[in-house]
CSV table of C-alpha atoms and ligand atoms in Angstrom, one decimal:
chain,number,residue,atom,x,y,z
G,1,UNK,CA,90.3,73.4,87.8
G,2,UNK,CA,90.4,76.8,89.1
G,3,UNK,CA,91.8,78.5,92.4
G,4,UNK,CA,89.2,79.5,94.8
G,5,UNK,CA,90.0,81.6,97.8
G,6,UNK,CA,88.1,80.0,100.8
G,7,UNK,CA,89.6,82.0,103.7
G,8,UNK,CA,91.5,85.2,104.7
G,9,UNK,CA,93.5,86.6,107.6
G,10,UNK,CA,95.8,89.4,108.3
G,11,UNK,CA,98.1,90.9,111.0
G,12,UNK,CA,99.3,94.3,111.5
G,13,UNK,CA,102.0,95.6,114.1
G,14,UNK,CA,100.4,97.3,117.3
G,15,UNK,CA,102.3,100.5,117.0
G,16,UNK,CA,100.6,103.3,114.8
G,17,UNK,CA,102.8,106.1,113.4
G,18,UNK,CA,100.9,109.0,112.2
G,19,UNK,CA,102.2,111.5,109.6
G,20,UNK,CA,102.4,114.1,112.5
G,21,UNK,CA,104.6,111.6,114.4
G,22,UNK,CA,106.9,111.5,111.4
G,23,UNK,CA,106.9,115.2,111.0
G,24,UNK,CA,108.6,115.3,114.6
G,25,UNK,CA,111.7,113.2,113.6
G,26,UNK,CA,112.0,114.5,109.8
G,27,UNK,CA,111.2,117.4,107.7
G,28,UNK,CA,107.8,116.4,106.4
G,29,UNK,CA,104.2,117.2,107.2
G,30,UNK,CA,100.8,115.5,107.2
G,31,UNK,CA,99.7,117.9,104.5
G,32,UNK,CA,102.5,116.7,102.1
G,33,UNK,CA,102.0,113.0,102.9
G,34,UNK,CA,98.3,113.1,102.6
G,35,UNK,CA,97.9,115.2,99.7
G,36,UNK,CA,100.5,113.4,97.7
G,37,UNK,CA,99.6,109.8,98.5
G,38,UNK,CA,96.6,109.6,100.8
G,39,UNK,CA,98.5,108.0,103.7
G,40,UNK,CA,97.5,109.1,107.0
G,41,UNK,CA,99.3,106.6,109.2
G,42,UNK,CA,101.0,103.2,109.0
G,43,UNK,CA,102.0,100.3,111.5
G,44,UNK,CA,105.5,99.7,112.1
G,45,UNK,CA,107.1,96.8,114.0
G,46,UNK,CA,108.7,97.1,117.3
G,47,UNK,CA,108.7,93.3,118.7
G,48,UNK,CA,106.9,91.8,115.8
G,49,UNK,CA,108.6,90.1,112.9
G,50,UNK,CA,107.8,89.0,109.4
G,51,UNK,CA,107.3,85.3,110.3
G,52,UNK,CA,105.4,86.3,113.6
G,53,UNK,CA,102.8,88.5,111.7
G,54,UNK,CA,102.6,85.8,109.0
G,55,UNK,CA,101.9,82.9,111.5
G,56,UNK,CA,99.0,85.2,112.9
G,57,UNK,CA,97.5,86.0,109.5
G,58,UNK,CA,97.7,82.3,108.3
G,59,UNK,CA,96.1,81.0,111.6
G,60,UNK,CA,93.3,83.4,110.9
G,61,UNK,CA,93.0,82.4,107.3
G,62,UNK,CA,92.9,78.8,108.3
G,63,UNK,CA,90.2,79.3,110.9
G,64,UNK,CA,88.1,81.4,108.3
G,65,UNK,CA,88.4,78.7,105.8
G,66,UNK,CA,87.7,76.0,108.5
G,67,UNK,CA,90.7,73.8,107.6
G,68,UNK,CA,93.4,72.2,109.7
G,69,UNK,CA,97.2,72.7,109.0
G,70,UNK,CA,97.6,69.0,108.0
G,71,UNK,CA,95.3,69.9,104.9
G,72,UNK,CA,97.8,72.3,103.6
G,73,UNK,CA,100.1,70.9,100.9
G,74,UNK,CA,101.5,74.1,99.7
G,75,UNK,CA,102.7,77.4,101.6
G,76,UNK,CA,104.0,80.2,99.4
G,77,UNK,CA,105.0,83.6,100.7
G,78,UNK,CA,105.5,86.8,98.6
G,79,UNK,CA,108.3,88.7,100.6
G,80,UNK,CA,111.5,90.8,100.2
G,81,UNK,CA,111.9,91.2,103.9
G,82,UNK,CA,111.8,87.9,105.5
G,83,UNK,CA,113.7,87.5,109.1
G,84,UNK,CA,116.2,85.1,107.4
G,85,UNK,CA,117.7,84.4,104.1
G,86,UNK,CA,117.2,80.9,105.2
G,87,UNK,CA,114.9,79.4,106.2
G,88,UNK,CA,112.2,81.0,104.1
G,89,UNK,CA,109.4,82.8,105.7
G,90,UNK,CA,107.1,79.9,104.3
G,91,UNK,CA,109.2,77.4,106.1
G,92,UNK,CA,109.0,79.3,109.5
G,93,UNK,CA,105.2,79.3,109.1
G,94,UNK,CA,105.1,75.6,108.3
G,95,UNK,CA,107.1,74.9,111.6
G,96,UNK,CA,104.9,77.3,113.6
G,97,UNK,CA,101.6,75.9,112.5
G,98,UNK,CA,102.5,72.3,112.2
G,99,UNK,CA,101.7,71.9,108.4
G,100,UNK,CA,103.9,68.8,108.1
G,101,UNK,CA,102.5,67.8,104.7
G,102,UNK,CA,103.2,71.0,103.0
G,103,UNK,CA,106.1,72.2,100.6
G,104,UNK,CA,107.0,75.7,101.5
G,105,UNK,CA,108.9,78.6,99.8
G,106,UNK,CA,109.2,82.4,99.3
G,107,UNK,CA,108.8,84.3,96.2
G,108,UNK,CA,110.6,87.6,95.7
G,109,UNK,CA,108.5,89.7,93.3
G,110,UNK,CA,108.3,93.0,95.6
G,111,UNK,CA,104.9,94.5,95.6
G,112,UNK,CA,103.5,91.9,93.1
G,113,UNK,CA,104.7,89.1,95.5
G,114,UNK,CA,101.2,88.0,96.6
G,115,UNK,CA,99.8,88.0,93.1
G,116,UNK,CA,102.9,86.1,91.7
G,117,UNK,CA,102.4,83.6,94.7
G,118,UNK,CA,98.7,83.2,94.1
G,119,UNK,CA,99.5,82.4,90.3
G,120,UNK,CA,102.0,79.8,91.3
G,121,UNK,CA,99.6,78.0,93.5
G,122,UNK,CA,97.0,78.2,90.5
G,123,UNK,CA,99.6,76.6,88.2
G,124,UNK,CA,100.2,73.7,90.6
G,125,UNK,CA,96.6,73.3,91.2
G,126,UNK,CA,95.9,73.2,87.3
G,127,UNK,CA,98.8,70.6,86.9
G,128,UNK,CA,97.0,68.4,89.5
G,129,UNK,CA,100.0,68.4,91.9
G,130,UNK,CA,98.4,70.3,94.9
G,131,UNK,CA,95.0,71.1,96.2
G,132,UNK,CA,95.0,73.5,99.1
G,133,UNK,CA,97.6,76.3,99.5
G,134,UNK,CA,98.2,79.0,102.0
G,135,UNK,CA,99.2,82.1,100.2
G,136,UNK,CA,100.8,85.0,101.8
G,137,UNK,CA,102.2,88.6,101.4
G,138,UNK,CA,104.2,89.6,104.3
G,139,UNK,CA,106.6,92.5,104.8
G,140,UNK,CA,108.7,94.4,107.4
G,141,UNK,CA,109.5,97.3,105.2
G,142,UNK,CA,110.5,99.6,108.1
G,143,UNK,CA,113.9,97.5,108.3
G,144,UNK,CA,115.0,98.3,104.6
G,145,UNK,CA,114.0,102.0,104.7
G,146,UNK,CA,116.5,104.9,104.6
G,147,UNK,CA,115.1,107.0,107.5
G,148,UNK,CA,117.0,110.0,106.3
G,149,UNK,CA,115.1,109.8,102.8
G,150,UNK,CA,111.7,111.5,103.5
G,151,UNK,CA,110.8,110.8,99.8
G,152,UNK,CA,110.5,107.0,100.5
G,153,UNK,CA,110.4,106.3,104.3
G,154,UNK,CA,107.1,107.9,104.7
G,155,UNK,CA,105.3,105.9,102.2
G,156,UNK,CA,105.8,102.4,103.6
G,157,UNK,CA,104.4,100.2,106.5
G,158,UNK,CA,104.7,96.6,107.9
G,159,UNK,CA,102.1,93.8,108.1
G,160,UNK,CA,101.0,90.4,106.7
G,161,UNK,CA,98.1,89.1,104.8
G,162,UNK,CA,97.2,85.4,104.0
G,163,UNK,CA,94.5,83.3,102.1
G,164,UNK,CA,93.7,79.8,101.9
G,165,UNK,CA,93.2,78.8,98.4
G,166,UNK,CA,91.8,75.6,97.1
G,167,UNK,CA,91.4,73.8,93.7
G,168,UNK,CA,87.6,74.1,92.9
G,169,UNK,CA,85.1,74.6,90.1
G,170,UNK,CA,85.2,78.3,90.2
G,171,UNK,CA,87.6,81.1,91.5
G,172,UNK,CA,90.4,82.6,89.5
G,173,UNK,CA,88.8,83.3,86.1
G,174,UNK,CA,91.8,84.9,84.4
G,175,UNK,CA,95.3,85.9,85.2
G,176,UNK,CA,98.0,88.1,83.6
G,177,UNK,CA,101.6,88.9,84.9
G,178,UNK,CA,104.7,90.4,83.5
G,179,UNK,CA,108.3,91.8,84.4
G,180,UNK,CA,110.4,94.5,83.1
G,181,UNK,CA,114.1,93.8,84.6
G,182,UNK,CA,115.3,96.6,82.3
G,183,UNK,CA,113.7,99.3,84.6
G,184,UNK,CA,114.6,97.3,87.8
G,185,UNK,CA,116.8,100.0,89.3
G,186,UNK,CA,114.1,102.6,89.5
G,187,UNK,CA,112.9,100.9,92.7
G,188,UNK,CA,116.0,99.0,94.4
G,189,UNK,CA,117.3,97.7,97.6
G,190,UNK,CA,120.7,96.1,97.7
G,191,UNK,CA,121.2,92.9,99.8
G,192,UNK,CA,123.5,92.7,102.8
G,193,UNK,CA,127.1,93.7,102.5
G,194,UNK,CA,129.4,91.2,100.9
G,195,UNK,CA,131.4,89.4,103.6
G,196,UNK,CA,133.9,88.1,101.3
G,197,UNK,CA,137.4,89.4,102.1
G,198,UNK,CA,138.5,89.3,98.5
G,199,UNK,CA,135.5,91.6,97.3
G,200,UNK,CA,135.9,95.4,97.2
G,201,UNK,CA,132.6,96.7,98.6
G,202,UNK,CA,130.1,98.4,96.2
G,203,UNK,CA,128.9,102.0,97.0
G,204,UNK,CA,125.4,101.2,96.1
G,205,UNK,CA,122.8,102.3,98.7
G,206,UNK,CA,121.8,99.4,101.2
G,207,UNK,CA,118.3,100.7,101.7
G,208,UNK,CA,115.3,101.3,99.5
G,209,UNK,CA,116.0,103.8,96.7
G,210,UNK,CA,113.3,104.7,94.5
G,211,UNK,CA,112.7,107.2,91.5
G,212,UNK,CA,109.1,107.9,92.6
G,213,UNK,CA,108.0,109.5,89.3
G,214,UNK,CA,109.3,106.7,87.2
G,215,UNK,CA,107.4,104.2,89.3
G,216,UNK,CA,104.4,106.4,89.3
G,217,UNK,CA,104.5,106.5,85.6
G,218,UNK,CA,105.0,102.7,85.3
G,219,UNK,CA,102.0,102.2,87.5
G,220,UNK,CA,99.5,104.3,85.7
G,221,UNK,CA,100.1,102.9,82.3
G,222,UNK,CA,100.8,99.3,83.2
G,223,UNK,CA,98.1,98.4,85.7
G,224,UNK,CA,95.1,99.7,83.5
G,225,UNK,CA,96.6,97.7,80.6
G,226,UNK,CA,97.0,94.5,82.7
G,227,UNK,CA,93.6,94.9,84.2
G,228,UNK,CA,91.9,95.3,80.6
G,229,UNK,CA,93.8,92.0,79.6
G,230,UNK,CA,92.5,89.9,82.3
G,231,UNK,CA,88.9,91.4,81.8
G,232,UNK,CA,89.1,90.4,78.1
G,233,UNK,CA,90.4,87.0,79.0
G,234,UNK,CA,87.6,86.5,81.4
G,235,UNK,CA,85.0,87.8,78.9
G,236,UNK,CA,83.9,90.4,81.4
G,237,UNK,CA,83.6,94.4,81.2
G,238,UNK,CA,84.9,96.7,83.8
G,239,UNK,CA,81.3,97.7,84.8
G,240,UNK,CA,80.6,94.0,85.7
G,241,UNK,CA,83.3,94.0,88.4
G,242,UNK,CA,82.1,94.6,92.0
G,243,UNK,CA,85.6,95.5,93.6
G,244,UNK,CA,89.1,96.4,92.2
G,245,UNK,CA,91.5,95.5,94.8
G,246,UNK,CA,94.7,97.1,93.9
G,247,UNK,CA,98.2,97.2,95.4
G,248,UNK,CA,97.8,100.2,97.9
G,249,UNK,CA,100.7,102.3,97.0
G,250,UNK,CA,99.4,105.7,96.4
G,251,UNK,CA,95.8,107.0,96.2
G,252,UNK,CA,96.6,109.1,93.0
G,253,UNK,CA,97.8,106.0,91.2
G,254,UNK,CA,94.4,104.3,92.2
G,255,UNK,CA,92.4,107.2,91.1
G,256,UNK,CA,94.2,107.3,87.8
G,257,UNK,CA,93.6,103.7,87.1
G,258,UNK,CA,89.8,104.2,88.0
G,259,UNK,CA,89.7,107.0,85.6
G,260,UNK,CA,91.5,105.2,82.6
G,261,UNK,CA,89.1,102.2,83.1
G,262,UNK,CA,86.2,104.5,83.4
G,263,UNK,CA,85.0,103.0,86.7
G,264,UNK,CA,83.8,104.9,89.7
G,265,UNK,CA,86.5,105.3,92.5
G,266,UNK,CA,84.1,103.8,95.1
G,267,UNK,CA,84.7,100.4,93.7
G,268,UNK,CA,88.4,100.8,94.4
G,269,UNK,CA,88.6,100.0,98.2
G,270,UNK,CA,91.4,101.6,100.3
G,271,UNK,CA,93.5,100.5,103.1
G,272,UNK,CA,96.6,102.8,102.4
G,273,UNK,CA,95.1,105.6,104.4
G,274,UNK,CA,95.7,103.5,107.6
G,275,UNK,CA,98.4,100.9,106.4
G,276,UNK,CA,100.7,102.9,104.0
G,277,UNK,CA,102.2,100.7,101.3
G,278,UNK,CA,102.9,97.2,102.6
G,279,UNK,CA,104.3,95.9,99.2
G,280,UNK,CA,103.4,92.2,98.8
G,281,UNK,CA,101.0,92.3,102.0
G,282,UNK,CA,98.7,95.1,100.8
G,283,UNK,CA,96.4,93.2,98.5
G,284,UNK,CA,95.7,90.2,101.0
G,285,UNK,CA,95.2,92.6,104.0
G,286,UNK,CA,92.8,94.6,102.2
G,287,UNK,CA,91.0,91.4,101.0
G,288,UNK,CA,90.8,90.3,104.6
G,289,UNK,CA,89.6,93.7,105.8
G,290,UNK,CA,86.7,93.5,103.1
G,291,UNK,CA,85.9,89.9,104.0
G,292,UNK,CA,85.7,90.5,107.7
G,293,UNK,CA,83.4,93.5,107.0
G,294,UNK,CA,81.2,91.0,105.0
G,295,UNK,CA,81.5,93.0,101.8
G,296,UNK,CA,82.4,89.9,99.8
G,297,UNK,CA,79.5,87.8,98.7
G,298,UNK,CA,79.4,84.6,96.9
G,299,UNK,CA,79.5,85.1,93.1
G,300,UNK,CA,81.0,88.5,93.2
G,301,UNK,CA,83.6,89.4,90.5
G,302,UNK,CA,86.8,90.9,91.9
G,303,UNK,CA,89.8,92.3,90.3
G,304,UNK,CA,93.2,91.9,92.1
G,305,UNK,CA,96.2,93.8,90.9
G,306,UNK,CA,99.8,94.1,92.3
G,307,UNK,CA,102.7,96.1,90.8
G,308,UNK,CA,106.0,97.5,91.8
G,309,UNK,CA,109.8,96.4,92.1
G,310,UNK,CA,111.5,94.3,89.6
G,311,UNK,CA,109.7,95.9,88.0
G,312,UNK,CA,106.7,93.3,88.0
G,313,UNK,CA,103.0,93.3,87.8
G,314,UNK,CA,100.2,90.8,88.1
G,315,UNK,CA,96.3,91.0,87.9
G,316,UNK,CA,93.5,88.4,88.3
G,317,UNK,CA,89.6,88.3,87.9
G,318,UNK,CA,88.3,86.0,90.3
G,319,UNK,CA,84.6,84.9,91.4
G,320,UNK,CA,84.3,84.9,95.1
M,401,LIG,O1,105.0,100.0,95.4
M,401,LIG,C1,105.3,100.8,94.6
M,401,LIG,C2,106.0,101.9,95.3
M,401,LIG,N1,106.2,103.2,94.8
M,401,LIG,C3,105.3,104.2,94.7
M,401,LIG,O2,104.2,104.1,94.9
M,401,LIG,C4,105.9,105.5,94.0
M,401,LIG,C5,105.0,106.2,93.1
M,401,LIG,N2,105.4,107.6,93.1
M,401,LIG,C6,104.8,108.5,94.0
M,401,LIG,O3,103.7,108.1,94.7
M,401,LIG,C7,105.2,109.8,94.1
M,401,LIG,O4,106.2,110.1,92.9
M,401,LIG,C8,105.8,110.2,95.4
M,401,LIG,C9,104.5,110.3,96.3
M,401,LIG,C10,106.9,109.2,95.9
M,401,LIG,C11,106.4,111.7,95.4
M,401,LIG,O5,105.6,112.5,94.8
M,401,LIG,P1,106.0,113.7,93.7
M,401,LIG,O6,104.7,114.5,93.4
M,401,LIG,O7,106.6,112.9,92.4
M,401,LIG,O8,107.2,114.5,94.4
M,401,LIG,P2,108.6,114.8,94.1
M,401,LIG,O9,109.4,113.5,94.3
M,401,LIG,O10,108.6,115.3,92.8
M,401,LIG,O11,109.0,115.9,95.2
M,401,LIG,C12,108.4,117.2,95.1
M,401,LIG,C13,108.9,117.8,96.3
M,401,LIG,C14,110.5,118.0,96.4
M,401,LIG,O12,110.9,119.2,96.8
M,401,LIG,P3,111.4,120.3,95.7
M,401,LIG,O13,112.5,119.7,95.0
M,401,LIG,O14,110.1,120.5,94.9
M,401,LIG,O15,111.6,121.6,96.6
M,401,LIG,C15,110.7,116.9,97.5
M,401,LIG,O16,111.9,117.3,98.0
M,401,LIG,O17,108.5,117.3,97.6
M,401,LIG,C16,109.6,117.1,98.4
M,401,LIG,N3,109.3,116.0,99.3
M,401,LIG,C17,108.8,116.0,100.4
M,401,LIG,N4,108.4,117.1,101.2
M,401,LIG,C18,107.8,116.9,102.5
M,401,LIG,C19,109.8,114.7,99.0
M,401,LIG,N5,109.3,114.0,100.0
M,401,LIG,C20,108.8,114.8,100.9
M,401,LIG,C21,108.1,114.5,102.2
M,401,LIG,N6,107.7,115.6,103.0
M,401,LIG,N7,108.0,113.3,102.9
């Protein structure tokens, strides 16, 4: 039994914030951001919420798959920026779409969240427990940024991406995932202040704090190794892959992965130029953009790979 993606959807906030817009409120420039990251603009929420964007993406994915909410028996959302600690974003989606037969929960694996969620759905399918899942990555990262730290806040954006996954004869051919909690603090964000009157408050920063160069080194070594592992497991060579859909953190990371795998860069589609880094949402949003452009054809072999906070990573090879 394999996991097949049968529908995709996505939702971005309305407001576009360009690099030039950012340079009006902080000491940065389009030249610095574009040349170091490839990012030109990102979408940031004003009225939108993580659950609201997720619901729109989920509805699009269900329409694309041609299924009703009652057919969904599992909803998993990769997110670190839900609107509530409880209920989960997945439960909010369940309520909004009326998927009353579903079990719903979130997964916290930062930028690998969608990949971990997809693998979790795959494990349920293989165990014969569930057959149809909505799997999402959704983030409102703008709310956890330190807008006085130009080295992080310019990188990230908001949005949600969704797929409908179903147990089928073909689909996910191989999967690999990992974590390195020992390096967790190189990309960290503390949760809310402790409200317990007996507790002395910690001085840890409450917004995203990142050692960019450490994350960069981690990504350019771990991602190619992880992709090689899934290719080996699937019995495929890199040149047999039609598209490599990577987490959209930085164009230089993607170029380095392409070079290390000896694959032409044009097989690495990009959305970071107009979306920035949307953590768990970046892979499903890019997948949906490609699907809607008609670029994904039945039988194509596609690699998906996510990596980031935790540290965590996950890669998959799938047949479309
Ligand atoms: O989902 C995973 C998320 N994480 C990542 O993708 C991070 C991976 N890392 C990176 O992409 C890169 O490390 C960054 C893009 C974050 C930073 O690039 P870098 O080449 O490692 O720059 P740096 O941190 O070494 O900073 C170089 C200079 C510094 O100035 P000085 O000390 O050389 O005078 C920074 O203060 O660039 C300065 N700088 C900026 N200048 C203009 C840092 N941020 C900015 C900015 N605008 N936004």
